[in-house]
XYZ file of C-alpha atoms in Angstrom:
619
model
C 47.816 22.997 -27.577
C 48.909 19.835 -25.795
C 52.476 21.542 -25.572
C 51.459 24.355 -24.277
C 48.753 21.864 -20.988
C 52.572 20.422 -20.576
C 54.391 23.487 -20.334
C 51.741 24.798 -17.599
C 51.663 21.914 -15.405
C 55.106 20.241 -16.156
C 57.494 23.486 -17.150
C 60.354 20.883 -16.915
C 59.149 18.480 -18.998
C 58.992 18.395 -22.740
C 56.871 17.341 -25.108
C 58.820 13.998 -26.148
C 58.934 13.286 -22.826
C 55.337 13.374 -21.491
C 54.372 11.089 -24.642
C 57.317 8.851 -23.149
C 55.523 9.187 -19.812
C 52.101 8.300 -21.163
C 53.309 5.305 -23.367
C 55.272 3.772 -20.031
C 52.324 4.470 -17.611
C 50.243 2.534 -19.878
C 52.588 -0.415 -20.253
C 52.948 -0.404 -16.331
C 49.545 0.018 -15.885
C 48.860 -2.817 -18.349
C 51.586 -5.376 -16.690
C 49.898 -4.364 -13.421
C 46.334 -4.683 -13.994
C 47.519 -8.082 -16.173
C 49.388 -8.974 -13.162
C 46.404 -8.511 -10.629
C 43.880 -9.879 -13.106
C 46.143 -13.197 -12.757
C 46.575 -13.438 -9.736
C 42.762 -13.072 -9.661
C 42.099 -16.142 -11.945
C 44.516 -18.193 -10.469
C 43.066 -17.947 -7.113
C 39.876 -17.923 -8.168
C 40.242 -20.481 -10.768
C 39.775 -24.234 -10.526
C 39.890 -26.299 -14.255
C 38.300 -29.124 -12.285
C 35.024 -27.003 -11.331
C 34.292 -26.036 -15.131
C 34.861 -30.263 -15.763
C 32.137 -30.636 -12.710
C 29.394 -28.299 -13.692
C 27.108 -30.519 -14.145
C 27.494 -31.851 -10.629
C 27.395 -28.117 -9.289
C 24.993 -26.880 -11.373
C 21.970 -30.244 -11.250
C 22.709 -31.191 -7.729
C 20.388 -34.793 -7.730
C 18.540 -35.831 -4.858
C 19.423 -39.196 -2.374
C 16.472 -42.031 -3.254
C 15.978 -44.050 -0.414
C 14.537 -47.377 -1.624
C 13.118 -50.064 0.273
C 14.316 -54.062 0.602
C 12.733 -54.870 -2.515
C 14.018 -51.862 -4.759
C 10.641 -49.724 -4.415
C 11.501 -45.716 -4.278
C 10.351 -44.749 -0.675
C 11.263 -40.924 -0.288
C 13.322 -38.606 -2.459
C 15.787 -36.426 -0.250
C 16.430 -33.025 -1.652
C 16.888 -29.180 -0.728
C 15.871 -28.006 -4.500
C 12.484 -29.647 -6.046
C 14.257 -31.013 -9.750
C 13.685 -33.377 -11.744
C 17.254 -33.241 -14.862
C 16.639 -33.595 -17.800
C 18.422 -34.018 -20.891
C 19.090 -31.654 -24.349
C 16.473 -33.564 -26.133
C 13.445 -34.339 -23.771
C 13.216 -30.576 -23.492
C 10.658 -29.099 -26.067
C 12.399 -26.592 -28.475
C 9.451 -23.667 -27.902
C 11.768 -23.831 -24.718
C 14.837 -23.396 -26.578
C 13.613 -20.759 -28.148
C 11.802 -18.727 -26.101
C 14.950 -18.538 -23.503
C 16.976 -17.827 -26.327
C 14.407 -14.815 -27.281
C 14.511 -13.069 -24.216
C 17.978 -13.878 -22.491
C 20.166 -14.064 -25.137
C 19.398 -13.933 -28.943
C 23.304 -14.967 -30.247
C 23.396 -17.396 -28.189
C 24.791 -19.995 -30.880
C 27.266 -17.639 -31.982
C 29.009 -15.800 -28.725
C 31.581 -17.811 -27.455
C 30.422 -17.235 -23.949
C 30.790 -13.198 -24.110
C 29.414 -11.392 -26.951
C 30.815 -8.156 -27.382
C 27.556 -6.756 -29.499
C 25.303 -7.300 -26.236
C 28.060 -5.186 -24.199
C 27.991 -2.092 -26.524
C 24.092 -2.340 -26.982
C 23.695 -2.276 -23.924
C 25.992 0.079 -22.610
C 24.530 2.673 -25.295
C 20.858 2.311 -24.258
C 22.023 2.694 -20.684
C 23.672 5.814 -21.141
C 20.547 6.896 -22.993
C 18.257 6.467 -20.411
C 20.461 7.001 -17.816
C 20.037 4.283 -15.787
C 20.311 0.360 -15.761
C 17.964 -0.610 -18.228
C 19.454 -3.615 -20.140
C 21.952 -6.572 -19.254
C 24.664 -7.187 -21.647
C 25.210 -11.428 -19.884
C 24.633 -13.968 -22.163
C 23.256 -17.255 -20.924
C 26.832 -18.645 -20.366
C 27.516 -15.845 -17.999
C 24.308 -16.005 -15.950
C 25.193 -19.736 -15.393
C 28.756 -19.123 -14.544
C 27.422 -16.039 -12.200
C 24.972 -18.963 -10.376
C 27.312 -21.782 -10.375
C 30.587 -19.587 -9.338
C 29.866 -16.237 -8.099
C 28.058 -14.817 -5.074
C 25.956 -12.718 -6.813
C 27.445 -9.536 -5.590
C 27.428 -6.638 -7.582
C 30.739 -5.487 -8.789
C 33.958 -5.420 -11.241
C 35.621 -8.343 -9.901
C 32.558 -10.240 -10.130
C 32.038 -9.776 -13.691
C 35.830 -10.358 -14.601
C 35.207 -13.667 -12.900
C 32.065 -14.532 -14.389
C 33.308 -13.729 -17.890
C 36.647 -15.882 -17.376
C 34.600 -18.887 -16.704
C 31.873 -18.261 -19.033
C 34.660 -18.150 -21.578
C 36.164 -21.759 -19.797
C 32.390 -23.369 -19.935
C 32.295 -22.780 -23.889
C 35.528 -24.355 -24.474
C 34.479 -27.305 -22.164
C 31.097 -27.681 -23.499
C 29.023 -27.394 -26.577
C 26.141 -25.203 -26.850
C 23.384 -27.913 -26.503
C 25.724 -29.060 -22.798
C 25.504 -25.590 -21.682
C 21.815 -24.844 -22.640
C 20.897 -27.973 -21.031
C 22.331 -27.482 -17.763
C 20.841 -23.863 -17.868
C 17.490 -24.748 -18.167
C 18.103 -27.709 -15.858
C 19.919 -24.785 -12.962
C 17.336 -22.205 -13.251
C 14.503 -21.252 -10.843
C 10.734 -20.897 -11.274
C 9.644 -20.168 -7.825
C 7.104 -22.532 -5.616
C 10.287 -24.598 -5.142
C 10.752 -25.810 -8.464
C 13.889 -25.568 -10.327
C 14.481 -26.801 -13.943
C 12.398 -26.570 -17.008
C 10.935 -30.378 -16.393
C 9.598 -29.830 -12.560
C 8.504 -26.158 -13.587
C 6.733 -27.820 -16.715
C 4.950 -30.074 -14.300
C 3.914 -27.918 -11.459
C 2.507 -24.972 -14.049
C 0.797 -27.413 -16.724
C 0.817 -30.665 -15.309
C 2.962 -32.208 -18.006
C 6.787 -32.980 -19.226
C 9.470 -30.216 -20.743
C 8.912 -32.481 -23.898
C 5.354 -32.004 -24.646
C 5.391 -27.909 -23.940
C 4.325 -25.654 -26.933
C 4.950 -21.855 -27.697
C 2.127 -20.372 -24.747
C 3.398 -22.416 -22.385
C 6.990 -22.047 -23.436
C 7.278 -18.108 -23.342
C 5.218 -18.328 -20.275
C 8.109 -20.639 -18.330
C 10.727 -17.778 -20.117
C 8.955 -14.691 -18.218
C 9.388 -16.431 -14.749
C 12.980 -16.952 -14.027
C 13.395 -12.738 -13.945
C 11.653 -12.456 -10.558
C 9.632 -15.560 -9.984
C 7.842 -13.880 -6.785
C 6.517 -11.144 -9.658
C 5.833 -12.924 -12.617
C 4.591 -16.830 -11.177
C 0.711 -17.124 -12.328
C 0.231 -18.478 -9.288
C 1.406 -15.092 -7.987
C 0.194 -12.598 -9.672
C -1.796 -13.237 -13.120
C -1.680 -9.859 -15.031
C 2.042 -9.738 -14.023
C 2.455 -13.145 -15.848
C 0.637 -11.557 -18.611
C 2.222 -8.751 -19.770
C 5.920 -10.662 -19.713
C 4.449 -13.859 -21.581
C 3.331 -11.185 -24.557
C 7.036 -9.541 -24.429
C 8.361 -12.560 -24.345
C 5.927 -13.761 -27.683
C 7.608 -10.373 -28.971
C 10.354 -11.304 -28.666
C 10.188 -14.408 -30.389
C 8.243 -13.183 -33.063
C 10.911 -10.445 -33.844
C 13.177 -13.410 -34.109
C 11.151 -15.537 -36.594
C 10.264 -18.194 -34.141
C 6.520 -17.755 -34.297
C 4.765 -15.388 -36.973
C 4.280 -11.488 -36.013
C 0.468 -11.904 -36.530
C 0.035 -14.920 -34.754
C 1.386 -13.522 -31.355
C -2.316 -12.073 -30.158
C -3.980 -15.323 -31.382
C -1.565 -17.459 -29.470
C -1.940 -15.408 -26.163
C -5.604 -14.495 -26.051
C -6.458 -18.638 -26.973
C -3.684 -19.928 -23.836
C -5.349 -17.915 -21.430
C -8.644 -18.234 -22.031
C -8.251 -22.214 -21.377
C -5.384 -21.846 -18.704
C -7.111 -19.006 -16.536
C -9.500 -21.997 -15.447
C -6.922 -24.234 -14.276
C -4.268 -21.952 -12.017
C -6.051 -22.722 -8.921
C -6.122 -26.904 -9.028
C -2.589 -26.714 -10.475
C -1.423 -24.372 -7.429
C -3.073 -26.560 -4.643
C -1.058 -29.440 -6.513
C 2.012 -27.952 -5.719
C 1.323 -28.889 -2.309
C 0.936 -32.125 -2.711
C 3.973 -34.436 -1.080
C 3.380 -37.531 0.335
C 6.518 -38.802 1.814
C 6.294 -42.236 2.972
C 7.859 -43.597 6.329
C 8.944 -40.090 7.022
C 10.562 -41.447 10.584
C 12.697 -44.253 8.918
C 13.842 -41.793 6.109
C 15.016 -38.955 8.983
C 16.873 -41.481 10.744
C 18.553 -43.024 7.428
C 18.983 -39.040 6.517
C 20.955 -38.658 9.861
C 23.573 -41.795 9.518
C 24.091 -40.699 6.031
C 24.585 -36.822 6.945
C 26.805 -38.126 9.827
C 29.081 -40.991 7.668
C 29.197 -38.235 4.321
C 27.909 -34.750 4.825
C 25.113 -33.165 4.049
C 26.304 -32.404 0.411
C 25.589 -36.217 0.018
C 22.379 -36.271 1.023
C 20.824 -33.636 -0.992
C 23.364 -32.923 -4.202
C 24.991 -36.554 -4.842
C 21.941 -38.484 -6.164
C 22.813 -41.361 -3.908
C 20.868 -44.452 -4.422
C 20.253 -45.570 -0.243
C 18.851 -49.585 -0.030
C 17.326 -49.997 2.841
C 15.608 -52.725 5.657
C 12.277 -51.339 5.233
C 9.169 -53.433 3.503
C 6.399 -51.021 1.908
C 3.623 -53.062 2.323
C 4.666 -53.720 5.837
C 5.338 -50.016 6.684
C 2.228 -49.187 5.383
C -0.170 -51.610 7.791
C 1.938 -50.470 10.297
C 0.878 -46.742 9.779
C -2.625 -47.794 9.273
C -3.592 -49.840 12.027
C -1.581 -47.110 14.255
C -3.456 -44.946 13.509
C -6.980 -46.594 13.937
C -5.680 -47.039 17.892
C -4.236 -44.168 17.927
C -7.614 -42.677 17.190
C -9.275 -44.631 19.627
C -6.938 -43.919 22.395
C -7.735 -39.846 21.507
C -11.197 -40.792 22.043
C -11.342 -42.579 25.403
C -9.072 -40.183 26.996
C -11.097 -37.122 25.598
C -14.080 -39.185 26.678
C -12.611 -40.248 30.396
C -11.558 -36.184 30.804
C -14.712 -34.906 29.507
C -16.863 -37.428 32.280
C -14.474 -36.188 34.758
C -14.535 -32.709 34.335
C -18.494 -32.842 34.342
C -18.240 -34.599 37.387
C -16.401 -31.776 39.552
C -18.532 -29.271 38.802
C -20.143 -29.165 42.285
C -16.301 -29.078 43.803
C -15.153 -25.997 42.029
C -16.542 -23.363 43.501
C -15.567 -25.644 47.112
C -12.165 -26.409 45.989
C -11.407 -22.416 45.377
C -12.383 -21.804 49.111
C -10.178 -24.835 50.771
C -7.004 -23.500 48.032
C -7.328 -20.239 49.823
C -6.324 -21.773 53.217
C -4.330 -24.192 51.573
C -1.682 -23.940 48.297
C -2.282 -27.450 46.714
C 1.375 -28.129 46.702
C 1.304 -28.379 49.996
C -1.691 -30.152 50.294
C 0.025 -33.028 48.461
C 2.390 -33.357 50.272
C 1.498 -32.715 54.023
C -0.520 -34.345 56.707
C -3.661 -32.408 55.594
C -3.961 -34.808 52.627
C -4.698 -38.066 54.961
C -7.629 -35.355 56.498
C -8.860 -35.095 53.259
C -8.630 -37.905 51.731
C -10.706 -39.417 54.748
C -13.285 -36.880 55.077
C -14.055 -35.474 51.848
C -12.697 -38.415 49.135
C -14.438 -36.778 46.301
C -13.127 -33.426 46.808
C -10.254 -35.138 47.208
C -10.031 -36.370 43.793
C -11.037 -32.992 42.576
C -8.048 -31.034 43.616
C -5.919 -33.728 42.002
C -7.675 -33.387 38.830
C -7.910 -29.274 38.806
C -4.438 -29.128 40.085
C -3.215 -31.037 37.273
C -4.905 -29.246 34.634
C -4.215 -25.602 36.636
C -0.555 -26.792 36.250
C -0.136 -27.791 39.807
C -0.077 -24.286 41.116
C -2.662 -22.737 43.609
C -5.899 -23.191 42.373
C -7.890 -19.633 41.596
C -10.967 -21.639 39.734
C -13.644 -19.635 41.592
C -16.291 -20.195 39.074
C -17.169 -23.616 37.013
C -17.107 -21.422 33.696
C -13.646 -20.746 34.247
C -12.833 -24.318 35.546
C -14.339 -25.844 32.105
C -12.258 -23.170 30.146
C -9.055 -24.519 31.293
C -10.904 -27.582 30.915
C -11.047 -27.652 27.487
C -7.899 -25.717 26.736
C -5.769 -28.569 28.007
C -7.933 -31.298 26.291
C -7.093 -29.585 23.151
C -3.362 -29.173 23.809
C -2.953 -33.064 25.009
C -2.578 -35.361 22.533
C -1.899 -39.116 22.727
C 1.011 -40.540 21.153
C 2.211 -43.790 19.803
C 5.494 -45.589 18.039
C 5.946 -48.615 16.277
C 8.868 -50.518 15.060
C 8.810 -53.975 13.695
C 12.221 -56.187 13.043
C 12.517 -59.389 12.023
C 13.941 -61.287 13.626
C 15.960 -63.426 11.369
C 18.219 -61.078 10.284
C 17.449 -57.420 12.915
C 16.089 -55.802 9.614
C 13.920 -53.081 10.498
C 11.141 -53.364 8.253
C 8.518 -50.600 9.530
C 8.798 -47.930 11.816
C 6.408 -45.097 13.368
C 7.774 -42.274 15.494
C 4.901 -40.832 16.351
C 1.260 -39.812 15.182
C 2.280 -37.317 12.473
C 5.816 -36.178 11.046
C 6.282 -32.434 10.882
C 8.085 -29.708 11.821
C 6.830 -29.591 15.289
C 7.002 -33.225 15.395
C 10.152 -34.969 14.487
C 10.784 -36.524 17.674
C 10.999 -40.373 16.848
C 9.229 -42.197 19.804
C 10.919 -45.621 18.749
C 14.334 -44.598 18.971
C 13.956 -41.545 20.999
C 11.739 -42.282 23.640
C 12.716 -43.527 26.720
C 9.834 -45.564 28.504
C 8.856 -47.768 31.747
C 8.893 -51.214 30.221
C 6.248 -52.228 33.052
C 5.139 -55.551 32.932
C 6.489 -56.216 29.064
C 9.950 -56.623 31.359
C 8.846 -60.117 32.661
C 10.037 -62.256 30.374
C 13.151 -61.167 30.439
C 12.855 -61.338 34.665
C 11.816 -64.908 34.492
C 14.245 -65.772 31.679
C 16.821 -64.734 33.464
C 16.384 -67.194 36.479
C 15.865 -70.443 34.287
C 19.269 -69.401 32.455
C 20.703 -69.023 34.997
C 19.612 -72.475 36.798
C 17.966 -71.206 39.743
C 14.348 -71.672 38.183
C 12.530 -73.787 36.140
C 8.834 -73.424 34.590
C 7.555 -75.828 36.512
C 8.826 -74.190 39.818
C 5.905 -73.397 42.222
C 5.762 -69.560 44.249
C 2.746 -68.459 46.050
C 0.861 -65.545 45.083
C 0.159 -63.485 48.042
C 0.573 -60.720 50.009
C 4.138 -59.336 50.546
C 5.616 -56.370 52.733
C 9.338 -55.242 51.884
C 10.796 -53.034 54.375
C 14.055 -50.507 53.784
C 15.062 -47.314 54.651
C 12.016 -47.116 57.659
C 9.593 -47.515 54.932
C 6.950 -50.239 53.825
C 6.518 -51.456 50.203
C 3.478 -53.988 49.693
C 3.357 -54.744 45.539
C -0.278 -55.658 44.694
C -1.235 -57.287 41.649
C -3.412 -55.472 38.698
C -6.486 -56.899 39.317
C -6.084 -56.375 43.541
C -6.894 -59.938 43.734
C -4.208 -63.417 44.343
C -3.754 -66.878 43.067
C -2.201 -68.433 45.905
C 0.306 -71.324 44.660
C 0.946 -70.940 41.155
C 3.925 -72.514 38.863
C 6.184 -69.775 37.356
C 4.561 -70.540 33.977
C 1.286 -69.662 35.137
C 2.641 -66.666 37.084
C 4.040 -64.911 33.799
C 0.690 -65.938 31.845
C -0.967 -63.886 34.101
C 1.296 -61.926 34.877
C 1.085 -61.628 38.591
C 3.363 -58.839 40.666
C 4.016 -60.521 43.475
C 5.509 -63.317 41.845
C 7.367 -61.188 39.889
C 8.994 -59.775 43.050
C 9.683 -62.985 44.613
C 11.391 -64.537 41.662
C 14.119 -61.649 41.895
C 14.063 -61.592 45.627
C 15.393 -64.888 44.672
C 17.669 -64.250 42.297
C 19.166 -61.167 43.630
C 19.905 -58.153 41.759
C 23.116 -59.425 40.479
C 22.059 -61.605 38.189
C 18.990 -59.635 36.726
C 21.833 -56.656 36.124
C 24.475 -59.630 34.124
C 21.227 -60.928 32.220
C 19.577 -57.099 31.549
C 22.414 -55.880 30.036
C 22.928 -58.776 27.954
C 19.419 -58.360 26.706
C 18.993 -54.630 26.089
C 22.964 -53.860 24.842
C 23.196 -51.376 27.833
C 26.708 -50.376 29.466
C 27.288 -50.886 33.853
C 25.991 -47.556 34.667
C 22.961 -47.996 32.867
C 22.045 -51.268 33.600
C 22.955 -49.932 37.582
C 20.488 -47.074 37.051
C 17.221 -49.025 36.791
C 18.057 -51.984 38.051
C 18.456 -51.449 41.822
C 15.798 -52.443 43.920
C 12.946 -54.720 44.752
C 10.851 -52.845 42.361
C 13.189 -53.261 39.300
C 11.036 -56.861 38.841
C 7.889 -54.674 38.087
C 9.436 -52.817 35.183
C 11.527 -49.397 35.820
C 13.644 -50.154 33.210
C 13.416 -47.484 30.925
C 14.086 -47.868 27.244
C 12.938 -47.021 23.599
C 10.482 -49.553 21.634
C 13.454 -50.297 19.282
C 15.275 -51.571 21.826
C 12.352 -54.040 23.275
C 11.794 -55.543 20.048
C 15.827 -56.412 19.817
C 15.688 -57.570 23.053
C 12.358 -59.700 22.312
C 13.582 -60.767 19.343
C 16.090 -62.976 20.884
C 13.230 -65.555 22.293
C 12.730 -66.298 18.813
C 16.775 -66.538 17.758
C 17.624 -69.144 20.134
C 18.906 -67.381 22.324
C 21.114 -64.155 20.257
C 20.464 -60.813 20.143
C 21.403 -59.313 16.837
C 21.766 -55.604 15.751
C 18.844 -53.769 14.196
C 20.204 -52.842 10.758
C 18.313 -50.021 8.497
C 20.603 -49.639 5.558
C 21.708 -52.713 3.555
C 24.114 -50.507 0.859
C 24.527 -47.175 -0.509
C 25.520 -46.611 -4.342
C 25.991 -43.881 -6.165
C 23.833 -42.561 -9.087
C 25.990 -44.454 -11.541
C 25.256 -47.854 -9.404
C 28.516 -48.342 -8.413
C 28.975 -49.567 -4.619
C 29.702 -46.703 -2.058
C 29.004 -49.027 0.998
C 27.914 -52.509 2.009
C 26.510 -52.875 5.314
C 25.150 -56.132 5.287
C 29.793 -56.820 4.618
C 30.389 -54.556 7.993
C 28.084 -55.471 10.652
C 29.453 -53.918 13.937
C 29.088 -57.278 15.840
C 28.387 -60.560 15.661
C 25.127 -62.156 17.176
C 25.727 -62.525 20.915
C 24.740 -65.068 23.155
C 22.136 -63.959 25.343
C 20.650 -67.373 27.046
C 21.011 -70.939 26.030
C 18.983 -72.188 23.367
């Protein structure tokens, strides 16, 4: 027969040599798919990755701890908590072993019984019904494949699952398994997955809860209780099956152990789900900006897989009055402004329907800024006021407010949408630690900007000391040195400036030291009429750590002396702080070292300050 299939398609050829032909494309075939399958490996291959799993598999999180050693935040992209081989409960063991891969303690990483099972009840049913991977492989597929569905993905995954069992024992590998795996609602590993569905440790888990942890991991979006219940259900009982069929638990204690977990743990799905939300993270602002120098010196693999131990400036209890008294002013700045806007709003309501008439002649931009404002402002002051105030909440556009319902809509919409703001930061001074920052009212999201490094403010009268100080130091001032509090006109570029004092009221003569208690603006402007720009720019910069064009920026006319100088609350308290040093102005510092998770130094800060304290004024 098989002479005859030669004759008809190779006449030439005989018999002996189309079995040649056969036995040498198989050899060739073989060297070349050998070949290829090499070159694979090799390329794919890297003996030092297998010796890392751990490290790839249980990335830890960067602590951040606080002067005094207290864990402050935890820094992480996957919710874990590692564990070791023992402090996981062997119901565990088992119950993943039931339903992933029953010979698992006697494969060596591919078990050729799972493949031809498999691959006969598949053809059966003729379609994908059962896996052949044993645990080894599904960690090797997590920890060193994409995922992807194909041939050269499973030659891979079965070359290192082979390399993990020679590299570790069975205990190593089913500990980082269980430690790699994910249970949905952010958790991964048996402990955090043991603590966010029953409120307790890996260790202390029995056979319910156990074979209810196994039926997750297949598609924790189906089969989370705190997803769907009945879905949970029906692959906890397989997974009891399972384990029955394997002798971990008897066959006729399987509906008994079901029927009594649910009937107590039904009850408690809905506390232990809000739980899940529960995250306090303290001094969220200080931890971002010690996330960013670390991300920026290391990466962000160090931040969220090396387990990083981060020692920083801050002081708990300090941080923590700091938030709270914030946020009682905080509160009560809310209040008064929702109070002052409310009053105000109430009080235009006679205006409105005015106002809408007078914006149809004319556009309010123009009316600020033309020689019908002075008309106004004379004849009608209160309508006057009410064009500012509906202009600024219409978004300074041409007023259409033709009714006081729709005046007190936009009203309220804007009091809703403006919020007030605040930032602290506290240093000490001895040494620039920063020991308790703010950055704003809440941290999230939508607001991560951190107002006491980011924000950029009018120092305003807070910039007098720093004025006055500037003309002692520099000997043309003393305390004691007398100016007269009065009325002043400065004159430039055809225009008049006249500073007033807060209160609209003046001292007459009045010793510089009694000028700065009360802080009086005229003064203020005399004492750097008197020492010229010049020196206010040399001492500024000194003060704040700015460069020539910034110092140039603010700093540049009469008006500088009332506080234009725009900078972040950080960077007043450095500059304050020097009063107290003697004179220096040290850098703020926020990290004193960084180990890693063994302990071992990674970086010493407090060894490679960037300056040394610089003298600012004489002592």
């Amino acid at each position: 027969m098989i002479r005859r299939v030669v004759r008809f398609f190779l006449p030439k050829m005989t018999l002996r040599g189309f079995i040649n032909f056969i036995v040498l494309l198989f050899i060739f075939s073989g060297i070349f798919f050998g070949v290829f399958f090499g070159i694979l490996v090799v390329s794919l291959y890297d003996p030092r990755s297998v010796k890392d799993l751990r490290y790839l598999a249980i990335p830890e999180p960067m602590k951040v701890y606080d002067q005094k050693g207290r864990l402050v935040s935890e820094l992480f992209l996957e919710k874990r908590i590692p564990v070791s081989y023992n402090q996981i409960s062997k119901e565990i063991i088992n119950a993943f072993i039931a339903v992933e891969d029953e010979d698992f303690f006697f494969h060596r990483g591919v078990s050729i019984q799972r493949i031809f099972k498999a691959l006969v009840k598949n053809i059966l049913s003729g379609r994908i019904r059962e896996g052949a991977s044993t645990i080894t492989q599904q960690l090797a597929k997590r920890i060193f494949t994409t995922g992807e569905r194909n041939i050269f993905r499973k030659i891979v995954e079965i070359w290192y699952a082979l390399q993990i069992e020679k590299e570790y024992s069975k205990e190593e590998i089913m500990e980082i398994y269980l430690n790699q795996i994910y249970f949905g609602y952010g958790a991964y590993g048996v402990e955090m997955a043991s603590r966010i569905y029953f409120g307790k440790s890996a260790k202390e888990v029995g056979v319910a809860e156990a074979s209810l942890l196994a039926s997750i991991p297949k598609g924790p979006h189906i089969y989370s209780p705190f997803v769907n219940v009945n879905n949970a259900q029906k692959r906890q009982y397989l997974v009891l099956k399972r384990m029955a069929s394997l002798g971990f638990i008897p066959e006729d204690k399987v509906d008994e152990i079901f029927t009594k977990f649910w009937q107590n743990y039904i009850t408690k799905v809905e506390s232990l789900k809000l739980k899940v939300a529960e995250y306090e993270q303290k001094a969220p602002f200080f931890v971002e900006y010690v996330r960013q120098v670390i991300s920026q010196m290391f990466g962000d693999d160090a931040v969220y897989k090396s387990g990083y131990k981060v020692y920083t400036t801050l002081d708990l209890d300090k941080q923590i009055q700091a938030e709270k008294y914030l946020l009682i002013y905080r509160e009560k700045a809310q209040r008064v402004y929702e109070t002052t806007t409310s009053i105000a709003v109430e009080m235009m309501q006679p205006y409105v329907d005015l106002l809408w008439s007078v914006s149809e002649v004319i556009p309010i931009l123009k009316v600020k800024n033309s020689s019908k404002l002075i008309e106004l402002k004379k004849n009608l002051r209160d309508l006057y006021r009410a064009m500012f105030l509906v202009s600024d909440l219409c978004g300074a556009e041409k007023i259409r407010a033709n009714s006081y319902g729709y005046f007190l809509e936009i009203s309220e919409r804007r009091l809703k949408e403006n919020k007030v703001e605040c930032a602290l930061v506290s240093i000490n001074a001895k040494n620039g630690y920063v020991e308790a920052m703010v950055g704003g009212s809440e941290f999230s999201p939508m607001n991560r900007f951190n107002r006491a490094i980011q924000a950029k403010r009018q120092l305003g009268s807070a910039f007098k000391p720093f004025l006055y100080a500037a003309g002692i130091d520099a000997r043309l001032l003393t305390a004691g040195s007398v100016f007269v509090d009065q009325p002043i006109e400065y004159r430039f570029a055809g225009r008049t400036w006249a500073p007033k004092n807060y209160e609209g009221s003046f001292s007459g003569p009045v010793t510089l030291r009694d000028a700065l208690a009360k802080s009086l603006n005229t003064v203020s402007v005399q004492v750097l009429d008197k020492i010229g720009l010049g020196v206010l720019r040399n001492y500024t910069k000194r003060f704040f750590g700015l460069t020539d064009d910034e110092v140039n920026k603010y700093i540049n006319s009469m008006a500088s002396a009332l506080g234009t100088l725009e900078v972040s609350p950080l960077d007043v308290a450095v500059a304050t702080s020097v009063f107290y040093r003697g004179g220096t102005r040290v850098e703020p510092m926020f990290i004193l070292r960084i180990e890693d998770k063994y302990g071992k130094m990674i970086k010493d800060f407090t060894k490679d300050v960037k300056s040394k304290p610089v003298q600012v004024i004489s002592p």
